[in-house]
Amino acid sequence: FSVTLKPGEEYQWSVSLVPDPRERSNDVIAAAAVKRVDIPASLAPRLASASREELPGLYAGEGIWYDAIAVLSELIQARPGDRKLREQRAALLDQAGLADVAAFDRAQGSSAASNR
C-alpha cells in the first residue's frame, strides 16, 4: 500500500483485533476520525534530539496520537516483554475511549511477561 493523507483533511479509520479467528464474535472493533497534521515547528527540534523511548510522550503531548501509538507499537515489537511500554500504549488507548482494547493490550503484556 502507498497511501498519502492530505494535511488538514479528516479521514475515517477502523481497526479490528481478532483474538481468536475461530470465534469472531469476540473481535474487538473500533473506528474513529483521524486528521493529518503537520509537525509543529516547536516540536521538530525536540523530536530530533529525543531518544526512541521519548518519542511517544512528545507526540502524545502534542495530540499526535497516531505517531505516539505507532512508535510504542514498534518498541513493543522489539521488546515484547516490556510491560511498561504496553502500559503506556494502553493508557493512550484509554484516553481515546478504547477501554476494551487497552484491557486486551494489558492482558497481552501480562502473558508476554509470564512467558519469559
N, CA, C and O atoms as a MOPAC input file, in Angstrom:
PM7 MOZYME 1SCF
protein

 N      0.82600 1    -1.19700 1     0.00000 1
 C      0.00000 1     0.00000 1     0.00000 1
 C      0.85600 1     1.24000 1     0.00000 1
 O      1.88200 1     1.29700 1     0.67900 1
 N      0.45100 1     2.20500 1    -0.73800 1
 C      1.10200 1     3.50200 1    -0.73000 1
 C     -0.00200 1     4.54800 1    -0.62100 1
 O     -0.54400 1     5.01300 1    -1.62300 1
 N     -0.31700 1     4.90100 1     0.60600 1
 C     -1.40100 1     5.83700 1     0.86100 1
 C     -0.80200 1     7.13100 1     1.39800 1
 O      0.04900 1     7.11000 1     2.28600 1
 N     -1.24300 1     8.23200 1     0.86400 1
 C     -0.80100 1     9.53300 1     1.33800 1
 C     -2.02300 1    10.30500 1     1.82100 1
 O     -2.99900 1    10.47100 1     1.09000 1
 N     -1.95200 1    10.76900 1     3.05100 1
 C     -3.03200 1    11.57600 1     3.59800 1
 C     -2.71200 1    13.05100 1     3.38300 1
 O     -1.56700 1    13.47700 1     3.53200 1
 N     -3.72900 1    13.81800 1     3.03500 1
 C     -3.54600 1    15.24400 1     2.78800 1
 C     -3.61300 1    16.00200 1     4.11400 1
 O     -4.49100 1    15.73500 1     4.93400 1
 N     -2.68800 1    16.95200 1     4.33200 1
 C     -2.73100 1    17.75000 1     5.57100 1
 C     -4.05800 1    18.49400 1     5.70200 1
 O     -4.58100 1    19.04900 1     4.73600 1
 N     -4.58500 1    18.48900 1     6.92700 1
 C     -5.82400 1    19.19700 1     7.21400 1
 C     -7.08700 1    18.44200 1     6.85600 1
 O     -8.18000 1    18.87800 1     7.21600 1
 N     -6.97100 1    17.33400 1     6.16600 1
 C     -8.10900 1    16.50900 1     5.73700 1
 C     -8.46800 1    15.53600 1     6.85900 1
 O     -7.58300 1    14.98600 1     7.51400 1
 N     -9.75400 1    15.32800 1     7.07600 1
 C    -10.20400 1    14.36200 1     8.08200 1
 C    -10.60000 1    13.06300 1     7.38400 1
 O    -11.27000 1    13.06900 1     6.35100 1
 N    -10.16800 1    11.94900 1     7.97500 1
 C    -10.42700 1    10.61800 1     7.42100 1
 C    -11.08600 1     9.74100 1     8.47700 1
 O    -10.94300 1     9.98300 1     9.67500 1
 N    -11.79300 1     8.74300 1     8.03200 1
 C    -12.41000 1     7.74000 1     8.90900 1
 C    -11.52000 1     6.49700 1     8.88600 1
 O    -11.11400 1     6.05800 1     7.81000 1
 N    -11.21300 1     5.93100 1    10.03400 1
 C    -10.42000 1     4.69800 1    10.08900 1
 C    -11.09400 1     3.71100 1    11.02300 1
 O    -11.90600 1     4.08700 1    11.86900 1
 N    -10.74800 1     2.45400 1    10.85900 1
 C    -11.25000 1     1.42200 1    11.78000 1
 C    -10.17800 1     0.35900 1    11.94700 1
 O     -9.31400 1     0.16700 1    11.09200 1
 N    -10.26500 1    -0.31800 1    13.07000 1
 C     -9.31000 1    -1.37700 1    13.38600 1
 C    -10.06700 1    -2.51100 1    14.07200 1
 O    -11.01200 1    -2.28000 1    14.82600 1
 N     -9.63800 1    -3.72300 1    13.80000 1
 C    -10.24000 1    -4.89000 1    14.44200 1
 C     -9.13700 1    -5.73600 1    15.05100 1
 O     -8.11500 1    -5.99200 1    14.41500 1
 N     -9.34300 1    -6.16000 1    16.26400 1
 C     -8.46800 1    -7.13600 1    16.90800 1
 C     -9.20000 1    -8.46400 1    16.89400 1
 O    -10.36200 1    -8.54900 1    17.29300 1
 N     -8.52900 1    -9.48000 1    16.43900 1
 C     -9.13400 1   -10.80600 1    16.32100 1
 C     -8.39200 1   -11.74400 1    17.26900 1
 O     -7.42000 1   -12.38300 1    16.86900 1
 N     -8.84100 1   -11.83300 1    18.52500 1
 C     -8.13000 1   -12.68700 1    19.48500 1
 C     -8.22100 1   -14.17400 1    19.15300 1
 O     -7.32000 1   -14.94300 1    19.48700 1
 N     -9.30900 1   -14.57800 1    18.49600 1
 C     -9.47500 1   -15.99000 1    18.14500 1
 C    -10.19500 1   -16.06400 1    16.79400 1
 O    -11.40400 1   -15.84100 1    16.72900 1
 N     -9.46700 1   -16.37400 1    15.71900 1
 C    -10.08900 1   -16.40800 1    14.39200 1
 C    -11.22600 1   -17.42100 1    14.27900 1
 O    -12.06000 1   -17.31400 1    13.38000 1
 N    -11.26700 1   -18.39200 1    15.17200 1
 C    -12.35700 1   -19.38200 1    15.13700 1
 C    -13.60700 1   -18.87800 1    15.84600 1
 O    -14.68400 1   -19.45400 1    15.69200 1
 N    -13.46800 1   -17.80100 1    16.62700 1
 C    -14.59800 1   -17.24400 1    17.39000 1
 C    -14.66600 1   -15.74700 1    17.13700 1
 O    -14.29500 1   -14.94800 1    17.99600 1
 N    -15.13700 1   -15.37400 1    15.96600 1
 C    -15.12900 1   -13.97700 1    15.54100 1
 C    -16.07500 1   -13.09400 1    16.34400 1
 O    -15.98600 1   -11.87000 1    16.25500 1
 N    -16.97000 1   -13.67600 1    17.11800 1
 C    -17.85200 1   -12.85200 1    17.94500 1
 C    -17.08100 1   -12.15400 1    19.06700 1
 O    -17.60800 1   -11.23700 1    19.69800 1
 N    -15.84100 1   -12.57700 1    19.32100 1
 C    -15.00700 1   -11.94100 1    20.33600 1
 C    -14.13600 1   -10.82100 1    19.77400 1
 O    -13.35200 1   -10.22000 1    20.50900 1
 N    -14.26700 1   -10.53400 1    18.47800 1
 C    -13.46900 1    -9.46600 1    17.87800 1
 C    -13.73600 1    -8.14100 1    18.59500 1
 O    -14.85000 1    -7.85900 1    19.03400 1
 N    -12.69000 1    -7.35400 1    18.69400 1
 C    -12.79500 1    -6.00400 1    19.24900 1
 C    -12.63000 1    -5.05000 1    18.06800 1
 O    -11.62400 1    -5.08300 1    17.36100 1
 N    -13.63200 1    -4.20600 1    17.87200 1
 C    -13.64400 1    -3.31800 1    16.71100 1
 C    -13.78400 1    -1.87700 1    17.18800 1
 O    -14.59100 1    -1.57000 1    18.06500 1
 N    -12.98100 1    -1.00500 1    16.59300 1
 C    -13.06600 1     0.41600 1    16.92100 1
 C    -12.94100 1     1.22200 1    15.63700 1
 O    -12.27900 1     0.80300 1    14.68700 1
 N    -13.58300 1     2.37700 1    15.62100 1
 C    -13.49300 1     3.28400 1    14.47900 1
 C    -13.48300 1     4.71200 1    14.99500 1
 O    -14.05100 1     5.01200 1    16.04500 1
 N    -12.83800 1     5.57600 1    14.25200 1
 C    -12.76600 1     6.97700 1    14.66100 1
 C    -12.35600 1     7.82500 1    13.46700 1
 O    -12.01900 1     7.31600 1    12.39800 1
 N    -12.39500 1     9.11900 1    13.67900 1
 C    -11.90600 1    10.05400 1    12.67400 1
 C    -10.44500 1    10.36200 1    12.98900 1
 O    -10.04000 1    10.39900 1    14.15100 1
 N     -9.66700 1    10.58200 1    11.94000 1
 C     -8.26800 1    10.95900 1    12.09600 1
 C     -7.99900 1    12.10900 1    11.13200 1
 O     -8.51100 1    12.13800 1    10.01300 1
 N     -7.19000 1    13.04700 1    11.59000 1
 C     -6.86200 1    14.20100 1    10.75900 1
 C     -5.34500 1    14.33000 1    10.69600 1
 O     -4.67400 1    14.36900 1    11.72800 1
 N     -4.81900 1    14.39400 1     9.49600 1
 C     -3.37700 1    14.56000 1     9.35600 1
 C     -3.01100 1    16.00000 1     9.67300 1
 O     -3.61500 1    16.94300 1     9.16000 1
 N     -2.00800 1    16.14800 1    10.52900 1
 C     -1.49400 1    17.47300 1    10.87300 1
 C      0.00600 1    17.49200 1    10.61600 1
 O      0.66500 1    16.45300 1    10.64600 1
 N      0.52500 1    18.65800 1    10.36900 1
 C      1.96700 1    18.80000 1    10.22900 1
 C      2.59100 1    18.86500 1    11.62300 1
 O      1.94500 1    19.28500 1    12.58300 1
 N      3.84200 1    18.44700 1    11.72300 1
 C      4.56800 1    18.52700 1    12.99200 1
 C      4.73600 1    20.00900 1    13.33400 1
 O      5.24400 1    20.77400 1    12.51400 1
 N      4.31500 1    20.42600 1    14.54000 1
 C      4.51300 1    21.83100 1    14.92000 1
 C      6.00100 1    22.19400 1    14.90200 1
 O      6.84900 1    21.38600 1    15.28200 1
 N      6.30200 1    23.39300 1    14.46400 1
 C      7.69900 1    23.84000 1    14.37000 1
 C      8.41100 1    23.73400 1    15.71500 1
 O      9.60400 1    23.43400 1    15.76500 1
 N      7.68900 1    23.97700 1    16.79700 1
 C      8.30900 1    23.91000 1    18.12500 1
 C      8.64300 1    22.47800 1    18.54000 1
 O      9.49000 1    22.27100 1    19.40900 1
 N      7.99200 1    21.49600 1    17.93500 1
 C      8.22100 1    20.09100 1    18.28900 1
 C      9.37800 1    19.47700 1    17.50400 1
 O     10.05700 1    18.58700 1    18.01700 1
 N      9.61300 1    19.92300 1    16.29400 1
 C     10.61000 1    19.31600 1    15.41600 1
 C     11.99600 1    19.20400 1    16.07300 1
 O     12.59100 1    18.12800 1    16.01200 1
 N     12.53700 1    20.26100 1    16.69600 1
 C     13.86500 1    20.10300 1    17.30100 1
 C     13.86800 1    19.14800 1    18.49600 1
 O     14.86100 1    18.46300 1    18.74200 1
 N     12.76100 1    19.10300 1    19.23600 1
 C     12.67700 1    18.17700 1    20.37400 1
 C     12.65300 1    16.73800 1    19.88300 1
 O     13.25700 1    15.86300 1    20.50400 1
 N     11.95700 1    16.48000 1    18.77100 1
 C     11.92800 1    15.13700 1    18.19000 1
 C     13.32200 1    14.73100 1    17.71900 1
 O     13.73900 1    13.58900 1    17.90900 1
 N     14.03800 1    15.67100 1    17.10600 1
 C     15.35700 1    15.37000 1    16.55500 1
 C     16.36100 1    14.97100 1    17.63600 1
 O     17.26700 1    14.17800 1    17.38100 1
 N     16.20300 1    15.51800 1    18.83700 1
 C     17.17000 1    15.22600 1    19.89800 1
 C     16.66900 1    14.17400 1    20.89300 1
 O     17.38000 1    13.83600 1    21.83900 1
 N     15.47000 1    13.66100 1    20.69300 1
 C     14.88100 1    12.69700 1    21.63900 1
 C     15.33100 1    11.27100 1    21.34500 1
 O     15.65400 1    10.92300 1    20.20900 1
 N     15.34500 1    10.45600 1    22.39600 1
 C     15.58300 1     9.02400 1    22.20200 1
 C     14.30200 1     8.40100 1    21.65700 1
 O     13.23500 1     9.01100 1    21.72200 1
 N     14.40400 1     7.20600 1    21.12900 1
 C     13.23000 1     6.49800 1    20.59400 1
 C     12.16600 1     6.33600 1    21.67700 1
 O     10.97300 1     6.44400 1    21.39300 1
 N     12.58500 1     6.08000 1    22.91000 1
 C     11.65300 1     5.87400 1    24.02400 1
 C     10.93400 1     7.16100 1    24.43200 1
 O      9.85000 1     7.10600 1    25.01300 1
 N     11.53100 1     8.31400 1    24.13300 1
 C     10.91000 1     9.59900 1    24.48400 1
 C      9.88900 1    10.06300 1    23.44500 1
 O      9.03700 1    10.90000 1    23.74200 1
 N      9.97300 1     9.52800 1    22.23900 1
 C      9.11100 1     9.99800 1    21.14600 1
 C      7.61700 1     9.86700 1    21.44000 1
 O      6.87400 1    10.81800 1    21.19500 1
 N      7.14200 1     8.71300 1    21.96300 1
 C      5.69100 1     8.62000 1    22.19100 1
 C      5.14700 1     9.72200 1    23.10300 1
 O      4.07200 1    10.26300 1    22.84500 1
 N      5.87300 1    10.05100 1    24.15300 1
 C      5.42700 1    11.10800 1    25.05900 1
 C      5.39700 1    12.46800 1    24.39000 1
 O      4.48700 1    13.26400 1    24.62000 1
 N      6.39600 1    12.73100 1    23.56000 1
 C      6.42100 1    14.01700 1    22.84000 1
 C      5.25300 1    14.11100 1    21.86000 1
 O      4.56100 1    15.12800 1    21.80200 1
 N      5.04300 1    13.04700 1    21.09400 1
 C      3.91700 1    13.05000 1    20.15600 1
 C      2.58200 1    13.18000 1    20.89700 1
 O      1.73700 1    13.99300 1    20.52400 1
 N      2.40100 1    12.39000 1    21.92800 1
 C      1.13800 1    12.42000 1    22.67400 1
 C      0.89600 1    13.78900 1    23.29600 1
 O     -0.23800 1    14.26600 1    23.32500 1
 N      1.95000 1    14.41900 1    23.79000 1
 C      1.82300 1    15.74500 1    24.39200 1
 C      1.32300 1    16.79500 1    23.42000 1
 O      0.74600 1    17.80200 1    23.83000 1
 N      1.54000 1    16.56500 1    22.14200 1
 C      1.07500 1    17.49000 1    21.09800 1
 C     -0.22200 1    17.01900 1    20.44700 1
 O     -0.71800 1    17.64600 1    19.51100 1
 N     -0.77400 1    15.90000 1    20.95300 1
 C     -2.01300 1    15.38200 1    20.38400 1
 C     -1.81000 1    14.60900 1    19.09100 1
 O     -2.76300 1    14.37300 1    18.34900 1
 N     -0.57100 1    14.21500 1    18.82100 1
 C     -0.28100 1    13.45100 1    17.60900 1
 C     -0.33700 1    11.98000 1    18.00200 1
 O      0.68200 1    11.30900 1    18.16700 1
 N     -1.56600 1    11.51400 1    18.14200 1
 C     -1.87900 1    10.21200 1    18.73000 1
 C     -1.38100 1     9.06100 1    17.87000 1
 O     -0.79300 1     8.11600 1    18.39600 1
 N     -1.59800 1     9.11500 1    16.57600 1
 C     -1.23100 1     8.00400 1    15.70200 1
 C      0.26500 1     7.73100 1    15.77000 1
 O      0.67800 1     6.57700 1    15.88400 1
 N      1.07700 1     8.77500 1    15.70400 1
 C      2.52800 1     8.57400 1    15.75100 1
 C      2.96200 1     8.06300 1    17.11600 1
 O      3.88100 1     7.24800 1    17.20600 1
 N      2.31500 1     8.52800 1    18.18000 1
 C      2.63800 1     8.02400 1    19.52100 1
 C      2.36000 1     6.52100 1    19.60300 1
 O      3.19300 1     5.76000 1    20.09500 1
 N      1.19600 1     6.10000 1    19.12300 1
 C      0.83700 1     4.67600 1    19.12300 1
 C      1.78100 1     3.88200 1    18.21900 1
 O      2.20300 1     2.78300 1    18.57800 1
 N      2.11300 1     4.43200 1    17.05200 1
 C      2.98500 1     3.72300 1    16.10600 1
 C      4.36400 1     3.46800 1    16.70700 1
 O      4.88800 1     2.35900 1    16.60200 1
 N      4.95400 1     4.48200 1    17.33400 1
 C      6.28600 1     4.30000 1    17.92700 1
 C      6.21300 1     3.32000 1    19.09500 1
 O      7.08100 1     2.45700 1    19.23300 1
 N      5.18900 1     3.44500 1    19.93100 1
 C      5.04000 1     2.48800 1    21.03100 1
 C      4.89000 1     1.07000 1    20.49700 1
 O      5.46500 1     0.13600 1    21.05600 1
 N      4.13900 1     0.89900 1    19.44100 1
 C      3.94700 1    -0.43200 1    18.86000 1
 C      5.26300 1    -1.00200 1    18.33100 1
 O      5.54100 1    -2.18900 1    18.50300 1
 N      6.06500 1    -0.16600 1    17.69400 1
 C      7.38100 1    -0.60600 1    17.21400 1
 C      8.28800 1    -1.00200 1    18.37800 1
 O      8.99400 1    -2.00800 1    18.30700 1
 N      8.26500 1    -0.21000 1    19.44500 1
 C      9.07200 1    -0.52600 1    20.62600 1
 C      8.61600 1    -1.83700 1    21.27100 1
 O      9.43800 1    -2.64200 1    21.70700 1
 N      7.30200 1    -2.04000 1    21.32500 1
 C      6.76000 1    -3.28300 1    21.89500 1
 C      7.15200 1    -4.47200 1    21.03700 1
 O      7.47800 1    -5.53600 1    21.56400 1
 N      7.12500 1    -4.30800 1    19.73800 1
 C      7.52400 1    -5.40400 1    18.85200 1
 C      8.98500 1    -5.76800 1    19.08600 1
 O      9.34500 1    -6.94500 1    19.04500 1
 N      9.82000 1    -4.77700 1    19.33000 1
 C     11.24300 1    -5.03100 1    19.57900 1
 C     11.47900 1    -5.61100 1    20.97600 1
 O     12.42000 1    -6.37700 1    21.18700 1
 N     10.61600 1    -5.23900 1    21.92800 1
 C     10.77500 1    -5.69100 1    23.31800 1
 C      9.42200 1    -6.15100 1    23.86100 1
 O      8.83300 1    -5.46800 1    24.70000 1
 N      8.92200 1    -7.29300 1    23.39800 1
 C      7.56400 1    -7.73000 1    23.74400 1
 C      7.32800 1    -7.95800 1    25.24000 1
 O      6.18300 1    -7.90900 1    25.68800 1
 N      8.35100 1    -8.19900 1    25.99600 1
 C      8.16500 1    -8.43200 1    27.42800 1
 C      8.19500 1    -7.18000 1    28.27600 1
 O      8.06800 1    -7.27100 1    29.49700 1
 N      8.35700 1    -6.01300 1    27.67400 1
 C      8.44400 1    -4.75400 1    28.41800 1
 C      7.03800 1    -4.26500 1    28.76400 1
 O      6.36700 1    -3.63400 1    27.94800 1
 N      6.60800 1    -4.56600 1    29.97900 1
 C      5.24600 1    -4.22200 1    30.40800 1
 C      5.02100 1    -2.72100 1    30.48600 1
 O      3.90000 1    -2.25000 1    30.29700 1
 N      6.08900 1    -1.95700 1    30.76400 1
 C      5.95800 1    -0.50000 1    30.85000 1
 C      5.49400 1     0.07900 1    29.51300 1
 O      4.64900 1     0.97300 1    29.48000 1
 N      6.04700 1    -0.43100 1    28.41200 1
 C      5.64600 1     0.04800 1    27.09000 1
 C      4.18400 1    -0.28300 1    26.80800 1
 O      3.44300 1     0.55300 1    26.29300 1
 N      3.77400 1    -1.49600 1    27.14500 1
 C      2.36300 1    -1.87200 1    26.93300 1
 C      1.44900 1    -1.00700 1    27.79500 1
 O      0.36100 1    -0.62800 1    27.36000 1
 N      1.87800 1    -0.69800 1    28.99500 1
 C      1.05100 1     0.14700 1    29.86600 1
 C      0.92200 1     1.55100 1    29.28500 1
 O     -0.15000 1     2.15400 1    29.35100 1
 N      2.00500 1     2.07600 1    28.71600 1
 C      1.94500 1     3.39300 1    28.07700 1
 C      0.96600 1     3.38200 1    26.90700 1
 O      0.16100 1     4.30000 1    26.74700 1
 N      1.04600 1     2.32700 1    26.09000 1
 C      0.12300 1     2.25300 1    24.95500 1
 C     -1.31000 1     2.08500 1    25.43100 1
 O     -2.22300 1     2.70100 1    24.88200 1
 N     -1.51400 1     1.25500 1    26.44800 1
 C     -2.86200 1     1.06300 1    26.98600 1
 C     -3.41900 1     2.37100 1    27.55100 1
 O     -4.61000 1     2.65100 1    27.41100 1
 N     -2.56700 1     3.16700 1    28.18500 1
 C     -3.02200 1     4.45800 1    28.72300 1
 C     -3.49000 1     5.37500 1    27.59500 1
 O     -4.49500 1     6.07000 1    27.74100 1
 N     -2.76900 1     5.38400 1    26.47300 1
 C     -3.21400 1     6.18300 1    25.32300 1
 C     -4.53500 1     5.66000 1    24.77100 1
 O     -5.41900 1     6.44000 1    24.41800 1
 N     -4.66500 1     4.34200 1    24.69900 1
 C     -5.91200 1     3.75600 1    24.21100 1
 C     -7.07200 1     4.11000 1    25.13700 1
 O     -8.17300 1     4.39900 1    24.66800 1
 N     -6.83400 1     4.09000 1    26.44800 1
 C     -7.86300 1     4.50700 1    27.41400 1
 C     -8.28400 1     5.95300 1    27.16600 1
 O     -9.47400 1     6.26900 1    27.16900 1
 N     -7.30100 1     6.83000 1    26.95100 1
 C     -7.60100 1     8.24600 1    26.71800 1
 C     -8.44900 1     8.44700 1    25.47300 1
 O     -9.23500 1     9.39100 1    25.38800 1
 N     -8.28200 1     7.55700 1    24.51600 1
 C     -9.05000 1     7.65000 1    23.26800 1
 C    -10.41100 1     6.97100 1    23.38500 1
 O    -11.15300 1     6.89600 1    22.40500 1
 N    -10.74300 1     6.47400 1    24.58200 1
 C    -12.03600 1     5.82100 1    24.76900 1
 C    -12.06200 1     4.37300 1    24.32500 1
 O    -13.13600 1     3.80800 1    24.11700 1
 N    -10.89400 1     3.76400 1    24.17700 1
 C    -10.80000 1     2.37500 1    23.72600 1
 C    -10.43500 1     1.47300 1    24.90500 1
 O     -9.41700 1     0.78200 1    24.88600 1
 N    -11.28600 1     1.49500 1    25.92700 1
 C    -11.00700 1     0.76300 1    27.16800 1
 C    -10.87600 1    -0.74100 1    26.94200 1
 O    -10.01300 1    -1.37700 1    27.54700 1
 N    -11.71100 1    -1.31900 1    26.08900 1
 C    -11.63100 1    -2.76600 1    25.82600 1
 C    -10.31200 1    -3.13500 1    25.15600 1
 O     -9.70000 1    -4.15100 1    25.48600 1
 N     -9.88600 1    -2.30800 1    24.21900 1
 C     -8.62400 1    -2.56500 1    23.52800 1
 C     -7.46200 1    -2.39600 1    24.50200 1
 O     -6.50800 1    -3.17500 1    24.47800 1
 N     -7.54100 1    -1.38300 1    25.35600 1
 C     -6.49800 1    -1.16100 1    26.35800 1
 C     -6.40500 1    -2.34500 1    27.31200 1
 O     -5.30800 1    -2.78400 1    27.65800 1
 N     -7.55300 1    -2.86100 1    27.73700 1
 C     -7.56600 1    -4.01700 1    28.64600 1
 C     -6.94100 1    -5.23100 1    27.96100 1
 O     -6.18600 1    -5.97800 1    28.58200 1
 N     -7.25500 1    -5.42200 1    26.69500 1
 C     -6.67500 1    -6.53100 1    25.93900 1
 C     -5.15500 1    -6.36800 1    25.84900 1
 O     -4.41200 1    -7.33400 1    26.02300 1
 N     -4.70000 1    -5.14600 1    25.57700 1
 C     -3.26700 1    -4.87600 1    25.47400 1
 C     -2.56900 1    -5.17200 1    26.80400 1
 O     -1.49700 1    -5.77600 1    26.82700 1
 N     -3.18100 1    -4.74600 1    27.90200 1
 C     -2.59300 1    -5.01400 1    29.21700 1
 C     -2.52600 1    -6.52500 1    29.48100 1
 O     -1.53800 1    -7.01900 1    30.02400 1
 N     -3.55400 1    -7.23400 1    29.10400 1
 C     -3.56600 1    -8.70300 1    29.30100 1
 C     -2.46600 1    -9.35800 1    28.46900 1
 O     -1.79600 1   -10.27800 1    28.93900 1
 N     -2.27700 1    -8.88900 1    27.23400 1
 C     -1.20800 1    -9.42500 1    26.39100 1
 C      0.15600 1    -9.16500 1    27.02900 1
 O      1.04600 1   -10.01300 1    26.96900 1
 N      0.31600 1    -7.99200 1    27.63800 1
 C      1.57400 1    -7.65300 1    28.29700 1
 C      1.83700 1    -8.55900 1    29.48000 1
 O      2.97900 1    -8.93700 1    29.74000 1
 N      0.78400 1    -8.90600 1    30.19700 1
 C      0.94200 1    -9.80700 1    31.34700 1
 C      1.33700 1   -11.19700 1    30.89600 1
 O      2.18700 1   -11.83400 1    31.51900 1
 N      0.72300 1   -11.68200 1    29.80800 1
 C      1.04600 1   -13.02500 1    29.34300 1
 C      2.45000 1   -13.05500 1    28.71600 1
 O      3.15300 1   -14.05700 1    28.84300 1
 N      2.86000 1   -11.98700 1    28.05000 1
 C      4.20500 1   -11.95100 1    27.46700 1
 C      5.26000 1   -11.94800 1    28.55900 1
 O      6.30300 1   -12.58900 1    28.42700 1
 N      4.98600 1   -11.21900 1    29.64700 1
 C      5.94700 1   -11.17200 1    30.75300 1
 C      6.03600 1   -12.52000 1    31.45400 1
 O      7.12000 1   -12.91100 1    31.88800 1
 N      4.92300 1   -13.24300 1    31.57600 1
 C      4.93900 1   -14.52700 1    32.26500 1
 C      5.54500 1   -15.63400 1    31.40900 1
 O      5.94100 1   -16.67700 1    31.93100 1
 N      5.61800 1   -15.41100 1    30.09200 1
 C      6.19300 1   -16.42500 1    29.19000 1
 C      7.70900 1   -16.28700 1    29.05600 1
 O      8.34100 1   -17.10900 1    28.39100 1
 N      8.29400 1   -15.27800 1    29.66600 1
 C      9.75000 1   -15.10900 1    29.56400 1
 C     10.48200 1   -16.04000 1    30.46200 1
 O     11.71300 1   -16.02600 1    30.49700 1

